[in-house]
PDB file of N, CA and C in Angstrom:
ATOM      1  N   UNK O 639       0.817  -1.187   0.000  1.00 81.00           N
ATOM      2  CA  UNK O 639       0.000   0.000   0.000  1.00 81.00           C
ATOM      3  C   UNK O 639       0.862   1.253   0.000  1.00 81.00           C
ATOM      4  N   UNK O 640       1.666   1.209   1.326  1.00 88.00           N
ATOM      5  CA  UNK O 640       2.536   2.506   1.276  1.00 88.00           C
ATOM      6  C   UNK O 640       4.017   1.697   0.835  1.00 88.00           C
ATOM      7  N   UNK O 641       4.781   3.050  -0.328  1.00 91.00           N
ATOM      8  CA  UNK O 641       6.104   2.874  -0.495  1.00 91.00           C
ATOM      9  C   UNK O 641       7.098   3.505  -0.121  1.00 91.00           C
ATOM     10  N   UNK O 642       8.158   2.733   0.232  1.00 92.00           N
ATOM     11  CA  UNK O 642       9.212   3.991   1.171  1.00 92.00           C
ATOM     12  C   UNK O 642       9.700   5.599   0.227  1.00 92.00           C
ATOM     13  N   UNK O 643       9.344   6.552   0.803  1.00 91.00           N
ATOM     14  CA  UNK O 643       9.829   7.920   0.594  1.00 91.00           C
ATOM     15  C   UNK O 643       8.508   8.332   0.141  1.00 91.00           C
ATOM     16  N   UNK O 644       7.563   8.050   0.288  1.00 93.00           N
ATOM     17  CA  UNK O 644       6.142   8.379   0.285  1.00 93.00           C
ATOM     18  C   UNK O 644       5.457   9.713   1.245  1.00 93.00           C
ATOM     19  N   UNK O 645       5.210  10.716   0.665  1.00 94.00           N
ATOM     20  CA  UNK O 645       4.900  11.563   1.987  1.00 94.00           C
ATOM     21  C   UNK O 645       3.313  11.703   2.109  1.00 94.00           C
ATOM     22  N   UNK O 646       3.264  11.275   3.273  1.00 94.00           N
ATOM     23  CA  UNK O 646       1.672  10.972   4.281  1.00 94.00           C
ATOM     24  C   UNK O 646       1.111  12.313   5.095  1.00 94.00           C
ATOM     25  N   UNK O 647      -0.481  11.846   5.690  1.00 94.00           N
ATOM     26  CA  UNK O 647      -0.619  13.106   6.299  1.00 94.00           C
ATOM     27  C   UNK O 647      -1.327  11.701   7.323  1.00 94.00           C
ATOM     28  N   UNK O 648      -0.759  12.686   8.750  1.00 93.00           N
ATOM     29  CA  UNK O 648      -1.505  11.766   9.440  1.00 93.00           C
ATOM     30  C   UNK O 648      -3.011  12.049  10.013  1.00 93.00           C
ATOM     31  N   UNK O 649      -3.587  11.350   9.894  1.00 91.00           N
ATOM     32  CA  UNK O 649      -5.094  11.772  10.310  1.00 91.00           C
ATOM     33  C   UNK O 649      -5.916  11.821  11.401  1.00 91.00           C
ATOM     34  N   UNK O 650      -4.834  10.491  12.436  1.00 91.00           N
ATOM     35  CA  UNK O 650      -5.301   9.999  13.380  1.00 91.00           C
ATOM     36  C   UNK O 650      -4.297  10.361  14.392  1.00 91.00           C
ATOM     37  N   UNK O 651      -4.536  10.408  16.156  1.00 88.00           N
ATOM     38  CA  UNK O 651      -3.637  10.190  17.128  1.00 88.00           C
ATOM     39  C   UNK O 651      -2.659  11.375  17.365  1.00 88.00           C
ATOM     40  N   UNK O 652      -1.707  11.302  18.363  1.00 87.00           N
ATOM     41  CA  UNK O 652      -1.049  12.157  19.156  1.00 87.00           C
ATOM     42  C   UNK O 652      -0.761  13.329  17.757  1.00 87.00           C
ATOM     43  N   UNK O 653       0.126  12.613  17.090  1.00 87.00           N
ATOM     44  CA  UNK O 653       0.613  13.363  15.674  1.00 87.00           C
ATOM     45  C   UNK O 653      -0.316  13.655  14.700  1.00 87.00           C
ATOM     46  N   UNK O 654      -1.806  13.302  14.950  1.00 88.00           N
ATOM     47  CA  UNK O 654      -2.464  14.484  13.593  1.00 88.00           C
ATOM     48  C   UNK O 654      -2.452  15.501  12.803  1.00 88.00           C
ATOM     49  N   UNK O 655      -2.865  15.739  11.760  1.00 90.00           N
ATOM     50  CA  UNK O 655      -1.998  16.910  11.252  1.00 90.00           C
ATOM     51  C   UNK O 655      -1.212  17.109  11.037  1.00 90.00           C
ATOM     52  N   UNK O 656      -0.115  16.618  10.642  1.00 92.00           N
ATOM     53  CA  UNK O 656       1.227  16.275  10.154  1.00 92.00           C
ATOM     54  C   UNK O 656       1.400  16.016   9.415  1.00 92.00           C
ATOM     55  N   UNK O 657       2.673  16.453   8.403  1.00 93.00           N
ATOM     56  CA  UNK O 657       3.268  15.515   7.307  1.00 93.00           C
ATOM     57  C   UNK O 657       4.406  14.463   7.749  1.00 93.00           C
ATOM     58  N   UNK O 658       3.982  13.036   7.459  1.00 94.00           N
ATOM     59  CA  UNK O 658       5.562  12.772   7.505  1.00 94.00           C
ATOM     60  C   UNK O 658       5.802  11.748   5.888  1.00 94.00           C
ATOM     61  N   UNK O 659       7.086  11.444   6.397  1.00 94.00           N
ATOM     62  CA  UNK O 659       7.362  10.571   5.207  1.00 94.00           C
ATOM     63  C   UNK O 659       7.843   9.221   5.884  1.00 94.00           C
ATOM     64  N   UNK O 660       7.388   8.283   4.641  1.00 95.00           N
ATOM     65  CA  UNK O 660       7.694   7.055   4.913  1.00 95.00           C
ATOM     66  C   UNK O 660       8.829   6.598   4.932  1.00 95.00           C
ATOM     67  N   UNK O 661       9.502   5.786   5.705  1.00 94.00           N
ATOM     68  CA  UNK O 661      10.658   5.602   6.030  1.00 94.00           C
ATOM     69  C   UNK O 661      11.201   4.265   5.549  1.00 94.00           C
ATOM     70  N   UNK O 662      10.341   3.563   5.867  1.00 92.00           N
ATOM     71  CA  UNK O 662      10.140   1.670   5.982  1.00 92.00           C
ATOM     72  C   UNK O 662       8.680   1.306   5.592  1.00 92.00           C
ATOM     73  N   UNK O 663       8.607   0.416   5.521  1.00 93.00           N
ATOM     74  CA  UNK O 663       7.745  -0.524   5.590  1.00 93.00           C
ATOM     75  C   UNK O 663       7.666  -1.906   6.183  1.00 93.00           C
ATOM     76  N   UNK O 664       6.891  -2.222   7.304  1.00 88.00           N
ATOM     77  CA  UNK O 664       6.978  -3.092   7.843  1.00 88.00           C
ATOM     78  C   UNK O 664       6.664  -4.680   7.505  1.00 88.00           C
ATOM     79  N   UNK O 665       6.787  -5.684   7.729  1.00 88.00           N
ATOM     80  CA  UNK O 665       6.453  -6.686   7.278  1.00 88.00           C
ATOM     81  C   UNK O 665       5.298  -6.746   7.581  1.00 88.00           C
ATOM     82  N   UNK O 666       4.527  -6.592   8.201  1.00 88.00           N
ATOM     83  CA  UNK O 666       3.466  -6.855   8.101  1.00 88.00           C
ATOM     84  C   UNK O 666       2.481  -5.486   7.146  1.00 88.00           C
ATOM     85  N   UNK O 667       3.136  -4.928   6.927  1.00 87.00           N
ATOM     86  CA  UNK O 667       2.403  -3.854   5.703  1.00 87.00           C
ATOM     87  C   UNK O 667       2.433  -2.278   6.724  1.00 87.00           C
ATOM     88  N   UNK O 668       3.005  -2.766   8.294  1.00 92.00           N
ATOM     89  CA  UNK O 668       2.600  -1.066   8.607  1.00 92.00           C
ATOM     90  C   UNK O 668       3.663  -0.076   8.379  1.00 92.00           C
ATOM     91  N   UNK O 669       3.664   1.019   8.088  1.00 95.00           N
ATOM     92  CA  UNK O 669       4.461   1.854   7.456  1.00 95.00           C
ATOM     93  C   UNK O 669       5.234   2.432   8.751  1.00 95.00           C
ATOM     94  N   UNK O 670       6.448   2.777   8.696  1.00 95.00           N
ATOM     95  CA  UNK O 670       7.379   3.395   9.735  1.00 95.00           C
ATOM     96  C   UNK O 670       7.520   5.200   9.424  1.00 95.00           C
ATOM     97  N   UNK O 671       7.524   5.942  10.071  1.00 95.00           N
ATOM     98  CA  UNK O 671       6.908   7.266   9.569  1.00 95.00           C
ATOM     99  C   UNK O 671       8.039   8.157  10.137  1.00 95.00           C
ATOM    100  N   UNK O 672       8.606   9.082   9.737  1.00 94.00           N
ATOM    101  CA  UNK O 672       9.268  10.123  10.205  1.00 94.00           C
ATOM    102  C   UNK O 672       9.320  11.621   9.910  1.00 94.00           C
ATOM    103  N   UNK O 673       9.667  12.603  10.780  1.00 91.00           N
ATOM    104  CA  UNK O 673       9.685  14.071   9.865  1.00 91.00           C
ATOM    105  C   UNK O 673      11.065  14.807  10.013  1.00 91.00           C
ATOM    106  N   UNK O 674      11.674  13.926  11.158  1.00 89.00           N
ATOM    107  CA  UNK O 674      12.893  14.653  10.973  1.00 89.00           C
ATOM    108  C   UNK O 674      12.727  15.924  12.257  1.00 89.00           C
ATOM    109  N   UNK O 675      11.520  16.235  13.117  1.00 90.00           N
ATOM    110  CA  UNK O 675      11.236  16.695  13.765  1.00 90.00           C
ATOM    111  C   UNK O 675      10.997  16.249  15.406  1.00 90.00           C
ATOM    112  N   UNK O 676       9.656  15.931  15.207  1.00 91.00           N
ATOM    113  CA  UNK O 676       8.717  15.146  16.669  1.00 91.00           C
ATOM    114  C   UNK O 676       9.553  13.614  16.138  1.00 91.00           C
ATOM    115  N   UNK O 677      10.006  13.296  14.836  1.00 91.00           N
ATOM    116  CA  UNK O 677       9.753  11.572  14.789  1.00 91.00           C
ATOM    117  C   UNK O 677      11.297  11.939  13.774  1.00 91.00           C
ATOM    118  N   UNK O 678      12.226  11.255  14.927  1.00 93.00           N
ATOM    119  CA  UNK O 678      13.511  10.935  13.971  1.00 93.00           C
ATOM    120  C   UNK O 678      13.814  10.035  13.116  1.00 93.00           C
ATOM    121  N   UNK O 679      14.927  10.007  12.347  1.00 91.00           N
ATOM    122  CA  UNK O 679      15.117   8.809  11.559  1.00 91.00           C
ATOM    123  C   UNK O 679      15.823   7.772  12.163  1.00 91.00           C
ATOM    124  N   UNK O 680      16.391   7.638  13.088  1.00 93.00           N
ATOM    125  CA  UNK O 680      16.865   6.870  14.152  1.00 93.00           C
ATOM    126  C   UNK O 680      15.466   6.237  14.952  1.00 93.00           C
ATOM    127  N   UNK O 681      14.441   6.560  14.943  1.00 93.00           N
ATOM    128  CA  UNK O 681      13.283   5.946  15.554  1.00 93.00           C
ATOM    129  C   UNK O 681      11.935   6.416  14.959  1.00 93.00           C
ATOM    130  N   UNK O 682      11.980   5.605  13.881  1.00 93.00           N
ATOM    131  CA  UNK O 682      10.564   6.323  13.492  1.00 93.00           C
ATOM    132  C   UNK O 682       9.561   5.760  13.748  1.00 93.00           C
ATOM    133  N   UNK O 683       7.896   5.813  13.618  1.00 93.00           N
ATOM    134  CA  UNK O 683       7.044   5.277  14.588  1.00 93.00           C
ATOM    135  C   UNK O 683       6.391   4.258  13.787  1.00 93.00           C
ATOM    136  N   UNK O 684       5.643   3.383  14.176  1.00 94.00           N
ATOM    137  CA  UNK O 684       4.970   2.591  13.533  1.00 94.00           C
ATOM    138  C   UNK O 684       3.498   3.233  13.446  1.00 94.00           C
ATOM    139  N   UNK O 685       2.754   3.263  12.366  1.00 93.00           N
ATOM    140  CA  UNK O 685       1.609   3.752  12.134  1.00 93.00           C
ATOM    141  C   UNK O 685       0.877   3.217  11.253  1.00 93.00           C
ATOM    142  N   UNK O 686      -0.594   2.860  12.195  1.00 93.00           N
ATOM    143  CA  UNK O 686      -1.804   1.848  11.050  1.00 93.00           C
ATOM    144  C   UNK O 686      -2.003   2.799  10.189  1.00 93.00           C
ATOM    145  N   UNK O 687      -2.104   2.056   9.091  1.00 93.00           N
ATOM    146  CA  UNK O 687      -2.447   2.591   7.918  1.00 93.00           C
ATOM    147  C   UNK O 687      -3.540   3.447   7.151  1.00 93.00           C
ATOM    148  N   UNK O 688      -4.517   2.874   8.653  1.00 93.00           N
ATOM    149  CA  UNK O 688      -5.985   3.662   8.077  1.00 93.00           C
ATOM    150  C   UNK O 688      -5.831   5.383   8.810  1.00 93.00           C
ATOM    151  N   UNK O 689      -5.143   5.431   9.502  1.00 94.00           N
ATOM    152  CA  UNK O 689      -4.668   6.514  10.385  1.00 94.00           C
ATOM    153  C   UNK O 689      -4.088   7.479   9.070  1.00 94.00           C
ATOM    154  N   UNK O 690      -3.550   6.841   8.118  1.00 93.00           N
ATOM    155  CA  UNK O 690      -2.490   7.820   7.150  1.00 93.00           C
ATOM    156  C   UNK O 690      -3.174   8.036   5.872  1.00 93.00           C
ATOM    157  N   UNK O 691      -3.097   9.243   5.420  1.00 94.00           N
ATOM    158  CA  UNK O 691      -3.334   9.755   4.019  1.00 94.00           C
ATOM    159  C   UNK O 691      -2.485  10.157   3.010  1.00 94.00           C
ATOM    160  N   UNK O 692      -2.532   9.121   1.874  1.00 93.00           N
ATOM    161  CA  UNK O 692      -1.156   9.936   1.000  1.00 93.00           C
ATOM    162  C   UNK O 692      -1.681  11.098   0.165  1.00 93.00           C
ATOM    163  N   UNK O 693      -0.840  11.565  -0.026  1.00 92.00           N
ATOM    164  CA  UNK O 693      -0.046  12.854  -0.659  1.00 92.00           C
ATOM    165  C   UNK O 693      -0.092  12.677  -1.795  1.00 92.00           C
ATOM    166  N   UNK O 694       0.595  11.971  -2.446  1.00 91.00           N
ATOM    167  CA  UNK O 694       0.505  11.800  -3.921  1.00 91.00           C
ATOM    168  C   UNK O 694       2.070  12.721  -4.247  1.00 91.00           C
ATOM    169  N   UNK O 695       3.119  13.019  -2.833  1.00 92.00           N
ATOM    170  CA  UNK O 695       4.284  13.474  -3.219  1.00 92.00           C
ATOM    171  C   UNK O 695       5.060  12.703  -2.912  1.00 92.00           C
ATOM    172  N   UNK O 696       6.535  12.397  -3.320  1.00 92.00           N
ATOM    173  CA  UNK O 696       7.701  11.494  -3.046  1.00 92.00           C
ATOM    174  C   UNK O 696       8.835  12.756  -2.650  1.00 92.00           C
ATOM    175  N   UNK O 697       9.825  11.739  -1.386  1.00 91.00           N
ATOM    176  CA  UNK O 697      11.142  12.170  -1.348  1.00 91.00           C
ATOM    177  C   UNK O 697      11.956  11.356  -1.948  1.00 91.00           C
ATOM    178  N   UNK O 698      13.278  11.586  -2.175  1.00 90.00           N
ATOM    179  CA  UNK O 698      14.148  10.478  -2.172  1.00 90.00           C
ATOM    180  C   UNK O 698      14.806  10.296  -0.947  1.00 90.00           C
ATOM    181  N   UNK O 699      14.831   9.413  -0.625  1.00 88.00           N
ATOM    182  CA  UNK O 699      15.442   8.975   0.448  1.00 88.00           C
ATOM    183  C   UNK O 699      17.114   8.403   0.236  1.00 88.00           C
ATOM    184  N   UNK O 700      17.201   8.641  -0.192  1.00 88.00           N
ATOM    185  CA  UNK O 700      18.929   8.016  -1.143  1.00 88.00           C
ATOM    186  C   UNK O 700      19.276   9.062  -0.490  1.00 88.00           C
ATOM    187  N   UNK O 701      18.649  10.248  -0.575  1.00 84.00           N
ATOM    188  CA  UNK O 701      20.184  11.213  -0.739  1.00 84.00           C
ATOM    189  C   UNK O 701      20.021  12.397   0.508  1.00 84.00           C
ATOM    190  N   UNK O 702      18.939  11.419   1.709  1.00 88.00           N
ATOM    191  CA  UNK O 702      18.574  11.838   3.243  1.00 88.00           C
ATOM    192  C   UNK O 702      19.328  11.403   4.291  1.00 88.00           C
ATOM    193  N   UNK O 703      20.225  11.603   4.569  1.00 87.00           N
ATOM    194  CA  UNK O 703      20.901  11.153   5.826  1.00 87.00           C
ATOM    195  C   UNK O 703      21.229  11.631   6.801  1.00 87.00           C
ATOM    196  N   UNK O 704      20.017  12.598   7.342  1.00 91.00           N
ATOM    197  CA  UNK O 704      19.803  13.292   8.791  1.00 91.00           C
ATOM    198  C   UNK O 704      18.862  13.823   8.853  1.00 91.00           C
ATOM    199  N   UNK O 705      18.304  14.295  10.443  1.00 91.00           N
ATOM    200  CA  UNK O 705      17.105  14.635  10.483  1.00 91.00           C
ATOM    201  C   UNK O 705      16.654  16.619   9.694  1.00 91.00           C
ATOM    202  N   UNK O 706      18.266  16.864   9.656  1.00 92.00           N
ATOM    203  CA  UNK O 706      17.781  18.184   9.122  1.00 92.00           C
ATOM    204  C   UNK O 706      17.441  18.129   7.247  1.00 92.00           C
ATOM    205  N   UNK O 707      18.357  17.160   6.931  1.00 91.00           N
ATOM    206  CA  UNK O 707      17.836  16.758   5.536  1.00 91.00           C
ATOM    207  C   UNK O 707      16.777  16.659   5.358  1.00 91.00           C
ATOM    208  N   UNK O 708      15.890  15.644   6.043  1.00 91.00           N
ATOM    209  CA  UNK O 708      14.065  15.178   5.636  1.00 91.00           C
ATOM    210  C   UNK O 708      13.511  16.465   5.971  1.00 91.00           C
ATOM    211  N   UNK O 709      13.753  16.957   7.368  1.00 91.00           N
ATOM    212  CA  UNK O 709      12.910  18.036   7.245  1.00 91.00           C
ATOM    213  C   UNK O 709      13.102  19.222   6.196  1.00 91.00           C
ATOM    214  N   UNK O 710      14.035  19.934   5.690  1.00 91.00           N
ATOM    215  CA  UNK O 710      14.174  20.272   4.471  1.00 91.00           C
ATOM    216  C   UNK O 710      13.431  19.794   2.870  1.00 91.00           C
ATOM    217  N   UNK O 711      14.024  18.806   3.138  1.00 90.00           N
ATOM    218  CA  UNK O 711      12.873  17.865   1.798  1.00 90.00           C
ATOM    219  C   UNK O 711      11.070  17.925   1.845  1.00 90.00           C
ATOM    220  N   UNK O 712      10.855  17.633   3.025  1.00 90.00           N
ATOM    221  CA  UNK O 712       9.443  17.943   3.523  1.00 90.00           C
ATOM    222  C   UNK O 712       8.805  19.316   2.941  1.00 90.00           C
ATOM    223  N   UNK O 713       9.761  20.082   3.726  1.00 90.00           N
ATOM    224  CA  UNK O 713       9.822  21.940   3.606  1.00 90.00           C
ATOM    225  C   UNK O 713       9.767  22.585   2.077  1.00 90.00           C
ATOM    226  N   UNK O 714      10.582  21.439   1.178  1.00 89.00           N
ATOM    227  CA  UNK O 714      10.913  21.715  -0.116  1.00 89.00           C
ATOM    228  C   UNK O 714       9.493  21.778  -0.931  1.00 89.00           C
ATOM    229  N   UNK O 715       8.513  20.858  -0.122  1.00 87.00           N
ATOM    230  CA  UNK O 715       7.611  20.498  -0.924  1.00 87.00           C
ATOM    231  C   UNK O 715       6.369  21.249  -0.700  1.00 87.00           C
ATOM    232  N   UNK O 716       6.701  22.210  -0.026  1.00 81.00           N
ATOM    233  CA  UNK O 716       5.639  23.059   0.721  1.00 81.00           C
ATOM    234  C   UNK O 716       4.817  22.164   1.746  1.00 81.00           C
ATOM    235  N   UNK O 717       5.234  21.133   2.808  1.00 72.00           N
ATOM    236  CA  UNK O 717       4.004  20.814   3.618  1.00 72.00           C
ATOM    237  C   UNK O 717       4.677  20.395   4.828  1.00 72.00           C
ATOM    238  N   UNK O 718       5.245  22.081   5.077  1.00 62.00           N
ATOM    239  CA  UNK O 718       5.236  22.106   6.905  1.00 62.00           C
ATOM    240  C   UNK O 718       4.473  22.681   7.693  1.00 62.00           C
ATOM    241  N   UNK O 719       3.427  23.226   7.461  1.00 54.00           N
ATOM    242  CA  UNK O 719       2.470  23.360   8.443  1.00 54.00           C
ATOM    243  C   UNK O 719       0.614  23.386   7.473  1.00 54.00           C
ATOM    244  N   UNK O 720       0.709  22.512   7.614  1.00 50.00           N
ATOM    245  CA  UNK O 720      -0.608  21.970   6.502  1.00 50.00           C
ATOM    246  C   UNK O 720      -2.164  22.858   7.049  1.00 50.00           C
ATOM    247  N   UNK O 721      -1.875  23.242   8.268  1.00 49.00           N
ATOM    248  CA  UNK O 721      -3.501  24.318   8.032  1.00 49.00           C
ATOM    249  C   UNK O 721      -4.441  23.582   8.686  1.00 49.00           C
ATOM    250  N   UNK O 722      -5.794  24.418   8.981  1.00 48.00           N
ATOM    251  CA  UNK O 722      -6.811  23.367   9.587  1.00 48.00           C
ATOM    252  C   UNK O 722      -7.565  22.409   8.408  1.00 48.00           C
ATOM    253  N   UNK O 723      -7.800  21.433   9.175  1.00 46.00           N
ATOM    254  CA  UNK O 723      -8.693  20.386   8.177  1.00 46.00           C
ATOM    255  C   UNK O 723      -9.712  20.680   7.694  1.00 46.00           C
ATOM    256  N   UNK O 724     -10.360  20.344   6.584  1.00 45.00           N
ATOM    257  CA  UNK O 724     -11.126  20.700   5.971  1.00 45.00           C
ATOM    258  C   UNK O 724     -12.823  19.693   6.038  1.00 45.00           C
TER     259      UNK O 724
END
């Protein structure tokens, strides 16, 4: 369902309202989520899937190797502070 460098919005729980991007994917299909912010790349969170909304934007993740990188990349794409819900 979700593919790594996928950027999500979360819909559900502590982190609603958020962008993050996908990091991993778990074996069992749940996606590992990070922003480089609240959720590092050293620990990113596990999150059900029905909780997440894609984007329909990609990072690369190849060429991310710290938390100030993703958040930049995020930033690049215009969706660091996404607004009230609609």
């Amino acid at each position: 369902m979700f593919q790594c460098g996928e950027v999500v919005f979360s819909a559900a729980g502590h982190d609603k309202e958020r962008f993050y991007a996908v990091v991993e994917v778990g074996e069992d299909g749940c996606p590992l989520i990070a922003d480089g912010k609240r959720r590092k790349l050293q620990s990113p969170k596990r999150k059900n899937p029905k909780h997440l909304r894609p984007t329909g934007k990609q990072v690369e993740l190849a060429g991310i190797g710290s938390d100030r990188a993703l958040r930049r990349a995020l930033a690049a794409l215009g969706l660091t502070d996404p607004g009230p819900l609609e």
